[in-house]
Every structure is written in structure tokens, then in C-alpha cells.
CSV table of C-alpha atoms in Angstrom, one decimal:
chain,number,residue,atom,x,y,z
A,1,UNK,CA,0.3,-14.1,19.9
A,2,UNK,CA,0.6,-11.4,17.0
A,3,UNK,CA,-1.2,-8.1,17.4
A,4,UNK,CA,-1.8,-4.9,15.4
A,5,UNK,CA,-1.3,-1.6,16.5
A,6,UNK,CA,-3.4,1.1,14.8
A,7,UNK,CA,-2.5,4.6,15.7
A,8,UNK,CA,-5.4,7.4,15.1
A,9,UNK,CA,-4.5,10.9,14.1
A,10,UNK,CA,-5.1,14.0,16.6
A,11,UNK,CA,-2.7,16.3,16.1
A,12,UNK,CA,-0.5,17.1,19.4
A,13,UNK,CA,-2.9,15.0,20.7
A,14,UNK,CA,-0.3,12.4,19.5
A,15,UNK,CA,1.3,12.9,22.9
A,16,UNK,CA,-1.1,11.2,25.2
A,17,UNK,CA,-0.9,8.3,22.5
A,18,UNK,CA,2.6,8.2,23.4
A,19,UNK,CA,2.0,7.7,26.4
A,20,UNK,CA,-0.6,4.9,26.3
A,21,UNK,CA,1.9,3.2,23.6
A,22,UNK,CA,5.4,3.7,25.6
A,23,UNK,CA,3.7,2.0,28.8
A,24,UNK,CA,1.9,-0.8,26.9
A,25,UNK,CA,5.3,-1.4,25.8
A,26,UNK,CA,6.6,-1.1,28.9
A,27,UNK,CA,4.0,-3.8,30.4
A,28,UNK,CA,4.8,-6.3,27.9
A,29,UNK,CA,1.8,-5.6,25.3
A,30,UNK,CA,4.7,-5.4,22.3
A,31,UNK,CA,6.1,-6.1,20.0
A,32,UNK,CA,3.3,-5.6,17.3
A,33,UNK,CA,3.6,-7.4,14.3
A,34,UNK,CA,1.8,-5.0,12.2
A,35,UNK,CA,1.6,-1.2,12.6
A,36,UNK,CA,-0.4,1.1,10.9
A,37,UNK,CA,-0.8,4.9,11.9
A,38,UNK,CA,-2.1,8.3,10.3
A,39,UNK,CA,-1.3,11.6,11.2
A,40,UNK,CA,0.4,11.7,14.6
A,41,UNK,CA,-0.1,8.1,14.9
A,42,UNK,CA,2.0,8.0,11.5
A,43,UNK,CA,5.1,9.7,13.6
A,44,UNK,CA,4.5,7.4,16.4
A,45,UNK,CA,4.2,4.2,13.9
A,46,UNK,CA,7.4,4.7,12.7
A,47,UNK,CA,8.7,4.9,16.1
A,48,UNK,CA,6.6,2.2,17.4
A,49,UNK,CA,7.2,-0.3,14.6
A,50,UNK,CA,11.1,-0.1,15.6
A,51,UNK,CA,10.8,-0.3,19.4
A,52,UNK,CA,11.9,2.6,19.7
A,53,UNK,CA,9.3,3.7,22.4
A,54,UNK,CA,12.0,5.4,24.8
A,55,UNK,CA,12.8,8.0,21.8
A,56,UNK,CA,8.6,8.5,21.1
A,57,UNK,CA,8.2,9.5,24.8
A,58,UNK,CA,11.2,12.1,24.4
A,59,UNK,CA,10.4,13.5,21.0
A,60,UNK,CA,7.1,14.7,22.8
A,61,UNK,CA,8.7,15.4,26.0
A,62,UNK,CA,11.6,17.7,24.1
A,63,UNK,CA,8.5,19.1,22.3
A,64,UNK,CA,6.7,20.3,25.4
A,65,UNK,CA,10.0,21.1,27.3
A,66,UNK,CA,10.6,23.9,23.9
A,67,UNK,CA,7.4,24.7,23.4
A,68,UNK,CA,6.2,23.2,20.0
A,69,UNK,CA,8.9,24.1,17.9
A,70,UNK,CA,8.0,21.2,15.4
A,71,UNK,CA,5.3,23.4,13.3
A,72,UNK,CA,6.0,27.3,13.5
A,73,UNK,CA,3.2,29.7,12.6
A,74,UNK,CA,3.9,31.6,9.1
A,75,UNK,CA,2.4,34.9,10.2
A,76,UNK,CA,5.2,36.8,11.0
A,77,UNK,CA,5.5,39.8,13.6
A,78,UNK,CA,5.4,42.4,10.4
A,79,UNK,CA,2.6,40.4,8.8
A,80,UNK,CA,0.5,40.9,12.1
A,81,UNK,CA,1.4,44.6,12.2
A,82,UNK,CA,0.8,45.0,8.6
A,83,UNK,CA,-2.8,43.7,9.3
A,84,UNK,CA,-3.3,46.4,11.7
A,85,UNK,CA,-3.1,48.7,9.2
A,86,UNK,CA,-4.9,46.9,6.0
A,87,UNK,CA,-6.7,43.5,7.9
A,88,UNK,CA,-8.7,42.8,4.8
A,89,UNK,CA,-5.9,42.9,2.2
A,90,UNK,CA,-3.6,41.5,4.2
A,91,UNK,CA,-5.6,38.6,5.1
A,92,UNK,CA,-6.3,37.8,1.3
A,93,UNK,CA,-3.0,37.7,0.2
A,94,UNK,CA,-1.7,35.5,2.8
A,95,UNK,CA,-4.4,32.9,2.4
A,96,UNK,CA,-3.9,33.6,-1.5
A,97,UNK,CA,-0.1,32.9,-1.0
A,98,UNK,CA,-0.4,30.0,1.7
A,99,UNK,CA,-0.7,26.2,1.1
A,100,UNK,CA,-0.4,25.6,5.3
A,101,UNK,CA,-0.8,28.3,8.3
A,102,UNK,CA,1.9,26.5,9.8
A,103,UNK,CA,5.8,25.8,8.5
A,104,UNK,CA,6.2,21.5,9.1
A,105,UNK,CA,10.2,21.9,8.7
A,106,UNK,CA,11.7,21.0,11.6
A,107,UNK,CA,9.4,17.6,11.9
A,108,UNK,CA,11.0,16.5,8.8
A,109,UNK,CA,14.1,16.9,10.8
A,110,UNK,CA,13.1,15.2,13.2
A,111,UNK,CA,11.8,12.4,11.1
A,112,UNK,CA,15.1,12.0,9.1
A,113,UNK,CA,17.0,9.9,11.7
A,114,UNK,CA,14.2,7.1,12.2
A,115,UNK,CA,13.1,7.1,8.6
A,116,UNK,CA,16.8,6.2,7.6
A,117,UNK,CA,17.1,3.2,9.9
A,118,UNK,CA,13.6,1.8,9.3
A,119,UNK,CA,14.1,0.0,5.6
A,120,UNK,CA,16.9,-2.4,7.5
A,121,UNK,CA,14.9,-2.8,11.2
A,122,UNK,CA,11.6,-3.4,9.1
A,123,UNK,CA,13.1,-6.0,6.5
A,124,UNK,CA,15.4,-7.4,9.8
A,125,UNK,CA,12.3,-8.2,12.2
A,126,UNK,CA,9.9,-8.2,9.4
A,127,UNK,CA,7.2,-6.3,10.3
A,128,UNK,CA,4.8,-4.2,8.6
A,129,UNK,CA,3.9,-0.4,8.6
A,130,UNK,CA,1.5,1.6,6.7
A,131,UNK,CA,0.9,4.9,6.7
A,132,UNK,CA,-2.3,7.1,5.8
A,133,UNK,CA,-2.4,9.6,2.7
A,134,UNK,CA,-5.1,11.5,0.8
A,135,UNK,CA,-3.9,12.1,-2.6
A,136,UNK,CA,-5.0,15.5,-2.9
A,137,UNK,CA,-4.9,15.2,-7.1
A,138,UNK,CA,-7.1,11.8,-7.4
A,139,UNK,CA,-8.7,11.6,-3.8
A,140,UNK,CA,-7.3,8.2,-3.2
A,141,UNK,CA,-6.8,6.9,0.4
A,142,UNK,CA,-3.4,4.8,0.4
A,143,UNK,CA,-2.2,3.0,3.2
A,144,UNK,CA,1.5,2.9,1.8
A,145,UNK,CA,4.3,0.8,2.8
A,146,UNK,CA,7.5,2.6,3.1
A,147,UNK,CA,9.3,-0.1,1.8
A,148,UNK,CA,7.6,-0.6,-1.4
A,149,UNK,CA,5.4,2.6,-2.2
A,150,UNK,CA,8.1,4.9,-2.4
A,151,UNK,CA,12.0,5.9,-3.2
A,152,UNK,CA,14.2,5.0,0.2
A,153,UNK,CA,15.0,9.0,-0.1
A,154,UNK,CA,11.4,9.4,0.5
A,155,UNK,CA,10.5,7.7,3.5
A,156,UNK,CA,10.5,11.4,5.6
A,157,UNK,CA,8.7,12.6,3.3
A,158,UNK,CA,6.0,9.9,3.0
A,159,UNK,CA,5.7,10.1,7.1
A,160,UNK,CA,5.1,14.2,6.5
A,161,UNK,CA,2.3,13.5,4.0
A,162,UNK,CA,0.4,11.7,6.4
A,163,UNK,CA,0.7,14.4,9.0
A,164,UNK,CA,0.0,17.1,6.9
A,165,UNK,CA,-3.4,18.2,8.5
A,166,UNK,CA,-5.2,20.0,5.3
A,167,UNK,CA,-4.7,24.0,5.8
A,168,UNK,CA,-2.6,23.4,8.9
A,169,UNK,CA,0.0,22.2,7.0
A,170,UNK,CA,1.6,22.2,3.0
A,171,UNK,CA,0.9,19.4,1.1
A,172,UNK,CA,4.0,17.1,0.6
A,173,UNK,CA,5.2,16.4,-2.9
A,174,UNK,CA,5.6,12.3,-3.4
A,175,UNK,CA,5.6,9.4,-6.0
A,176,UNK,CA,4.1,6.6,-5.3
A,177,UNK,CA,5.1,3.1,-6.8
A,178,UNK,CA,1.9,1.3,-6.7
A,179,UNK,CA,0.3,-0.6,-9.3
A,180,UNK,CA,-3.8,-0.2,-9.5
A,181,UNK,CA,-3.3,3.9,-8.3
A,182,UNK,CA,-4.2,6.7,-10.2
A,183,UNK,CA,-1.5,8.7,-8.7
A,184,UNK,CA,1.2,6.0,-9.2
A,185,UNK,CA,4.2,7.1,-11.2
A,186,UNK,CA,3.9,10.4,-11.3
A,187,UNK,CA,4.2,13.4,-8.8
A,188,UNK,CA,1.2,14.4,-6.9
A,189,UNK,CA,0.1,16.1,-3.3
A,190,UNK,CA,-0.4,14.3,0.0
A,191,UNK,CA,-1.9,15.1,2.8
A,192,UNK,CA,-2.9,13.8,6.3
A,193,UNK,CA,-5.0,10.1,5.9
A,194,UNK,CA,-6.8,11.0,9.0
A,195,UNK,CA,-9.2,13.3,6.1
A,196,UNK,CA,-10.8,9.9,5.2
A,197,UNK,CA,-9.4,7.4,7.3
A,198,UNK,CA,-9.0,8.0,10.9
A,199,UNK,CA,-9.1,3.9,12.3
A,200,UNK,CA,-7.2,2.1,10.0
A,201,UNK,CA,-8.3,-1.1,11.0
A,202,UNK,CA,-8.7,-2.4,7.4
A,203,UNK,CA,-5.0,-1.3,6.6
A,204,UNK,CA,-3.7,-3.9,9.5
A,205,UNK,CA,-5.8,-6.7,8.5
A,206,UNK,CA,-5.1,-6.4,4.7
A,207,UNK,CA,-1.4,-5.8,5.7
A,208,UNK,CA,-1.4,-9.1,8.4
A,209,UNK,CA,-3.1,-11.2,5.0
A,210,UNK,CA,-0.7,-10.2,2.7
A,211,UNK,CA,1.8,-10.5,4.8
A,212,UNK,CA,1.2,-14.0,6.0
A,213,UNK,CA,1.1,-12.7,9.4
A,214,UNK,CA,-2.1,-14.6,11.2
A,215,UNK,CA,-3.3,-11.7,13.8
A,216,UNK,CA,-4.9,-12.5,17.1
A,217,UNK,CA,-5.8,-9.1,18.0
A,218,UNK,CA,-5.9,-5.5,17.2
A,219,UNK,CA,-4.8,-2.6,19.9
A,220,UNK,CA,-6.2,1.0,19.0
A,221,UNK,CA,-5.1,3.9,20.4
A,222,UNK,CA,-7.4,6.9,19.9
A,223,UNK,CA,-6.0,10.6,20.1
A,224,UNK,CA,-9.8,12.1,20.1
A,225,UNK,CA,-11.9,12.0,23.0
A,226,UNK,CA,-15.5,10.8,21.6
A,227,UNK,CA,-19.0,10.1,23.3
A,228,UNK,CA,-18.9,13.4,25.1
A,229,UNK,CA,-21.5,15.7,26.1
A,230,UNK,CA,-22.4,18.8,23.6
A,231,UNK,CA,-19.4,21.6,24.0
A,232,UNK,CA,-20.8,24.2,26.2
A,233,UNK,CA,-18.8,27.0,24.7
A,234,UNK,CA,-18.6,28.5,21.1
A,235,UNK,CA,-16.4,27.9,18.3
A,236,UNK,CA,-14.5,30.7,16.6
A,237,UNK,CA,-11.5,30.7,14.1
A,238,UNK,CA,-11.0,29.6,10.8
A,239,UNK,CA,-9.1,26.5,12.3
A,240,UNK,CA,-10.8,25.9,15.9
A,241,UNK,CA,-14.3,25.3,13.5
A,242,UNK,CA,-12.4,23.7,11.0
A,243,UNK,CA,-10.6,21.1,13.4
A,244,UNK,CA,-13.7,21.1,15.5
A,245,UNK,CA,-15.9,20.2,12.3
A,246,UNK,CA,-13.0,17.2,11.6
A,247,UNK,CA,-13.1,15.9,15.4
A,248,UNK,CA,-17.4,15.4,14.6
A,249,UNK,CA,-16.6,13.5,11.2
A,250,UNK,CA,-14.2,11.4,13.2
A,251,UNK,CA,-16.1,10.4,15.7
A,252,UNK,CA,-18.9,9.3,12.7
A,253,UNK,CA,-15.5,7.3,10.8
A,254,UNK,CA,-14.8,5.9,14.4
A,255,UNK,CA,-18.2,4.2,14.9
A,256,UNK,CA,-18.3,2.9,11.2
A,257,UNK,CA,-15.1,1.4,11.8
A,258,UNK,CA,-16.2,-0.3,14.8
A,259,UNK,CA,-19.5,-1.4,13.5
A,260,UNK,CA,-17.7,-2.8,11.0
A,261,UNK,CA,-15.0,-4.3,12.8
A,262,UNK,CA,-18.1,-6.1,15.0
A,263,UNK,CA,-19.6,-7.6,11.6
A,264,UNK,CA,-16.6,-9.0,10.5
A,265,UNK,CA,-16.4,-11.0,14.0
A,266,UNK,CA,-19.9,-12.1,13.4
A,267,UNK,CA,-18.9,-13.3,9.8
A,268,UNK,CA,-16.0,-15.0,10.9
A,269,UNK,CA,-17.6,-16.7,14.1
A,270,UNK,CA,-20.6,-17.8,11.9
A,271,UNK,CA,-18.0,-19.6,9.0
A,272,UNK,CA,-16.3,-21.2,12.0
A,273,UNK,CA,-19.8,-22.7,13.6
A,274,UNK,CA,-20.9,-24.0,10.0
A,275,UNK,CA,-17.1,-25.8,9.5
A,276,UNK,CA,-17.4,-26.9,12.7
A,277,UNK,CA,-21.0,-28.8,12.0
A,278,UNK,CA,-19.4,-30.8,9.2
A,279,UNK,CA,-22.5,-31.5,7.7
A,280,UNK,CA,-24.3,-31.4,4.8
A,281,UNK,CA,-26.7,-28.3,6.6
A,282,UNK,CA,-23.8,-26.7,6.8
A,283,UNK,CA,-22.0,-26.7,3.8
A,284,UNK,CA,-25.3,-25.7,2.1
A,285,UNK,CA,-25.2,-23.1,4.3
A,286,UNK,CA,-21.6,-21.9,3.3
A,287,UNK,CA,-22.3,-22.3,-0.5
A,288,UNK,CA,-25.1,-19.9,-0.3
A,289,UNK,CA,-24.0,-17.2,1.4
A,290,UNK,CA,-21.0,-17.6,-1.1
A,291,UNK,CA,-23.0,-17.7,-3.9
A,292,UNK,CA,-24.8,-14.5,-2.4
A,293,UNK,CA,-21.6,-12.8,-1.7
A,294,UNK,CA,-21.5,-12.8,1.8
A,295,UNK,CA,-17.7,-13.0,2.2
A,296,UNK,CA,-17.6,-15.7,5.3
A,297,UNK,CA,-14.3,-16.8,4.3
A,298,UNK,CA,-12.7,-13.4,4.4
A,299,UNK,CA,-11.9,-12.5,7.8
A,300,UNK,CA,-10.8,-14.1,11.1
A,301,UNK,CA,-12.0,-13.3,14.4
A,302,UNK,CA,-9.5,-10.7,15.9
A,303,UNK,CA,-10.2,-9.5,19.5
A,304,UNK,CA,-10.1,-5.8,19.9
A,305,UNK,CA,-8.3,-3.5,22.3
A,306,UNK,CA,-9.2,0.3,22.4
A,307,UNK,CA,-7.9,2.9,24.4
A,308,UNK,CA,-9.4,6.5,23.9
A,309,UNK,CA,-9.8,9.6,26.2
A,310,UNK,CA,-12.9,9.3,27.8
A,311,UNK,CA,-14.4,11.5,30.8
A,312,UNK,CA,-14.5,9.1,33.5
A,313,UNK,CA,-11.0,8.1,32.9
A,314,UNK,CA,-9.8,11.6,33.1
A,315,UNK,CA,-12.1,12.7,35.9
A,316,UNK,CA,-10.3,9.9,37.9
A,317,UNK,CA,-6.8,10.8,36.4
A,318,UNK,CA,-7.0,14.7,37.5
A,319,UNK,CA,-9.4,13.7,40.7
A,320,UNK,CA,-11.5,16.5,40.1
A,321,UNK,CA,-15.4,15.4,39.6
A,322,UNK,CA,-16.0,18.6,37.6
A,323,UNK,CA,-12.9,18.0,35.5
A,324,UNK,CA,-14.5,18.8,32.0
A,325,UNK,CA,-12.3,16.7,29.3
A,326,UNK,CA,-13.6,18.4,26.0
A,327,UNK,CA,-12.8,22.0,28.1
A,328,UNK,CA,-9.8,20.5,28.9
A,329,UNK,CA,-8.0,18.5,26.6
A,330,UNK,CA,-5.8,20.2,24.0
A,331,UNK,CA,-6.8,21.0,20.4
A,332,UNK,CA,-4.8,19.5,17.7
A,333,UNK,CA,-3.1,22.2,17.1
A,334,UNK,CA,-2.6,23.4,20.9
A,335,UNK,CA,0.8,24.7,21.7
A,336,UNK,CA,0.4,24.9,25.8
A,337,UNK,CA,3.5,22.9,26.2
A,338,UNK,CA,1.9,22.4,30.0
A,339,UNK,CA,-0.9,20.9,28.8
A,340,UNK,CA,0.7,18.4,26.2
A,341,UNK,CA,2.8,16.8,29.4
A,342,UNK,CA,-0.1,16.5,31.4
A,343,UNK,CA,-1.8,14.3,28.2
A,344,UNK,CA,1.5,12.5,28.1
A,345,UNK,CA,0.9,11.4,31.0
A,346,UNK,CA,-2.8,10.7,31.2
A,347,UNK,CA,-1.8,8.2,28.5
A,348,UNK,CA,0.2,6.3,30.9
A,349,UNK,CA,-2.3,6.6,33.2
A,350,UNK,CA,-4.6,5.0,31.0
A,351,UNK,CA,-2.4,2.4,29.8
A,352,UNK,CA,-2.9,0.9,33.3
A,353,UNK,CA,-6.0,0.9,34.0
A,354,UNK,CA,-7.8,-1.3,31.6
A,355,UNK,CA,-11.0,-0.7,33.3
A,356,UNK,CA,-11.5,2.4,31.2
A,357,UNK,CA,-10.5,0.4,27.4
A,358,UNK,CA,-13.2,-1.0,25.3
A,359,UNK,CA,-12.6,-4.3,24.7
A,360,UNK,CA,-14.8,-6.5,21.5
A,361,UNK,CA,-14.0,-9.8,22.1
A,362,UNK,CA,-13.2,-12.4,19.1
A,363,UNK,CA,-16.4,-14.1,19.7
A,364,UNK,CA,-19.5,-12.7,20.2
């Protein structure tokens, strides 16, 4: 059976995705045939799309174990001391002088080693990955293939882009090779596909179709927790607001996607009952949705896998009945190193227990 794997965005969150992907792997859920991520699922895609699930677990444990070193704020001791003294013009000139509050270096070290080997494990097992941008320039969403979109040189670079959250992080310089784009062939900015595509569910199915690859089912793995209660506590901070503002739009883009997901089903159950009657009702019936643009013939029915934070899951995971997973659960941009191993391992918690996933089966 060939599956997808669609990797959501979240920021550090990416841990506890690791560890719902490394023990899905682990179980015998891989290999997926078709990968797509954005943001942190991007880094773990390119992992994940190699089976190399032992080294995603350890990139976030080493991560934890030295505290986040993989984005480093810019604002430096003397720049904190500096606003002490003159807060207001301080503050302008560094957002003035800023593209990201946070220096993204040392992940494009750490991508380097596993971009290099993907263009001969990809074109050996012949699988397919996309990864989210935002072309900052012409507001395009691309889900690009690394093998095809861009130079081999800029593989890292591509994987950055897509976990470039907006502010957090500097845009990433790229060319894409892509007929049809406005930003093909020339240099432009990229940043995090998460901004306007945080499911990519329609990247794996185009990518299975023009791959030839016939999909049986998608698995989703969901970074943000969603259908929680209202916060009981304020928001302050340029980026707690600002991430906490993206978390609400996600969880709108998250239902979309799975309301769309659902019609598709429904399209491709009821092209497969009027085939199936093989009779002239039925082929009338085919012709005029056709002829109404109704695209029956465009999808396939794909069961659906999703495994997400919820707060009955971690209530059970932590055993505490007042355990309060919004409270609790660390912001994308959290660097409580203690916090992102107990996620990690909340994923693999929740890998097991299939009694918290939402399922959508192929058939209504």
C-alpha cells in the first residue's frame, strides 16, 4: 500500500512530530512513497523521506540536550544594555536593521549533510518530496521539488526557506526553475510555506499523480494543538501575539483542508457508484456533472490518518486531569530544552495510541 506523509509546520513544535514520525516508523507505518512538509515538517521531510528517522530523533534530542542552539537571538548583551539607556531608539534601529529576530545559521549546518545525500536516495528509491515556500516578491505558494526546482547547491537552502518563520527568521535568497512561476528564473525571497499552506495535502496528491504513484492513504502529522478551549491568559510580545495570531489562522487552514479533503472522498466515491451502475442513468449522470464542471474524475478515495496534540491525549500522557495543553505545550519559538523532550516524547506516546488520531475513511 502507498501512503503520504504530510508534515505541518510548528516551529520547535517539530519535536513532538518527531516523535509521532520516528515510532510510526518504528511500528512499520513507512516507508511513505510521497512526503511533503513545511516549516519544521520541511526539516523532518527531508529526514523522513530518506529513512533516516534514527538521525530526526537525535537532531531534536542534541537540540534539547544544548539548549536550542539551532536559531540564536540577534539581540546581543550590549544591545540589551544599550536599550537601557535609549529603549525607543534602540528598538527602531534594530527592527529598522533586522530581516529575522533570530540568526538560522547553524540549521543550515545542520541541513547540509542530508541535503547532499538526498538527490541520489530520492532518484535511487524514487520517492517524492516537496517543500512549502511563500515567495515573498510574487506571493506564490510553491510546493518545490528539490530535485527539479532548484540548483543541487541549493537544496539547504530551499529546506531554510520553508522554515523561515516570517520575522523570526531572514528570508532565504533562491532561484527557482519552474515553468508557469512568476518568480522562476530569477532571484527572489522565501519564507516559511506554513504562511499560506500549513496541510499540504494537495501538494501529496498532485505529487502521487504526477508521479504515477497511485496513493492509498495520507498520514498527517500536526505540530499545533487545535479544538482547544479559549487561552485563559494574555498575550504579550511582538512575537507571542504574532505566532499566537498564526496558530488561530492555522487552525482556520486546517479545517479548510479537511473539509476539503472530505469532498474530494465524496467526489471520488460518487464517480465510482455511477461506473459501477454501467448504465445508461449513470453515464448521464457522469456527462453532466462533467459538462457542469464537477471534477468526478479527478481524485481517488484516499483514507486519512491524523495525529495532532489534543487535550485528552496529553491529559492521559502526563496523568494529570488538570494538565492544561495550550498552558503547557511549547510556543514555536520556545527554547525550554525540558519541555521540547517531554513533546518528543508525547509524540511517541501518541504514535501508539491510535485511539486519540482522527481517522476519515476512503468511503463515506
Amino acid at each position: 500500500m502507498a501512503r503520504a506523509l504530510v508534515l505541518s509546520g510548528g516551529g520547535v513544535r517539530g519535536a513532538f512530530q518527531a516523535g509521532v514520525v520516528h515510532r510510526l516508523a518504528e511500528a512499520g507505518h513507512g516507508p511513505w512513497e510521497v512526503v511533503c512538509g513545511v516549516s519544521a515538517g520541511a526539516l523532518n521531510a527531508v529526514l523522513a523521506v530518506q529513512d533516516r528517522f534514527d538521525a530526526m530523533l537525535r537532531l531534536w534530542e542534541e537540540q534539547a540536550a544544548r539548549g536550542l542552539t539551532a536559531f540564536r537571538s540577534r539581540l546581543d548583551a550590549a544591545t540589551v544594555a544599550a536599550a537601557a539607556v535609549a529603549p525607543g531608539i534602540v528598538a527602531w534601529a534594530d527592527l529598522q536593521a533586522l530581516d529575522g529576530l533570530y540568526d538560522n545559521r547553524e540549521l543550515a549546518e545542520i541541513l547540509d549533510p542530508f541535503t547532499a545525500s538526498l538527490p541520489a536516495r530520492l532518484e535511487s528509491c524514487g520517492r517524492q518530496l516537496r517543500l512549502g515556500v511563500v515567495c515573498l516578491q510574487t506571493g506564490e505558494y510553491v510546493a518545490a521539488d528539490p530535485l527539479r526546482d532548484v540548483f543541487p547547491h541549493e537544496i539547504t537552502a530551499l529546506a531554510l526557506a520553508s522554515t523561515a518563520i516570517p520575522l523570526a527568521f531572514d528570508p532565504v535568497p533562491l532561484e527557482l526553475r519552474r515553468e508557469g512561476l512568476a518568480c522562476s528564473g530569477r532571484r527572489c525571497q522565501f519564507v516559511d510555506g506554513g504562511a499560506r499552506n500549513v496541510t499540504p495535502l494537495a501538494d501529496a496528491i498532485a505529487a502521487a499523480r504526477d508521479a504515477g504513484i497511485e496513493l492509498d492513504g495520507i498520514d498527517v502529522v500536526l505540530c499545533t494543538p487545535f479544538g482547544l478551549e479559549p487561552a485563559a491568559h494574555e498575550f504579550h510580545g511582538l512575537l507571542e501575539i504574532g505566532l499566537r495570531a498564526e496558530d488561530v489562522l492555522v487552525d482556520e487552514i486546517y479545517r479548510n483542508d479537511i473539509e476539503l479533503f472530505r469532498r474530494a472522498n465524496l467526489l471520488a466515491a460518487l464517480r465510482h457508484d455511477l461506473e459501477a451502475a454501467d448504465d445508461a442513468t449513470g453515464r448521464t449522470a457522469l456527462e453532466t456533472l462533467a459538462r457542469h464542471g464537477v471534477p468526478v474524475g479527478r481524485y481517488r478515495p484516499l483514507d486519512l490518518r491524523i495525529v495532532r496534540p489534543t487535550e485528552a491525549s496529553w491529559r492521559e500522557f502526563t496523568g494529570r486531569d488538570d494538565a492544561d495543553l495550550l498552558g503547557e505545550f511549547p510556543a514555536p519559538l520556545d527554547r525550554n530544552a525540558e519541555l521540547l523532550r517531554l513533546v518528543l516524547g508525547y509524540g511517541r506516546w501518541l504514535a501508539e495510541h491510535p485511539e486519540h488520531h482522527t481517522t476519515v475513511p476512503a468511503r463515506p
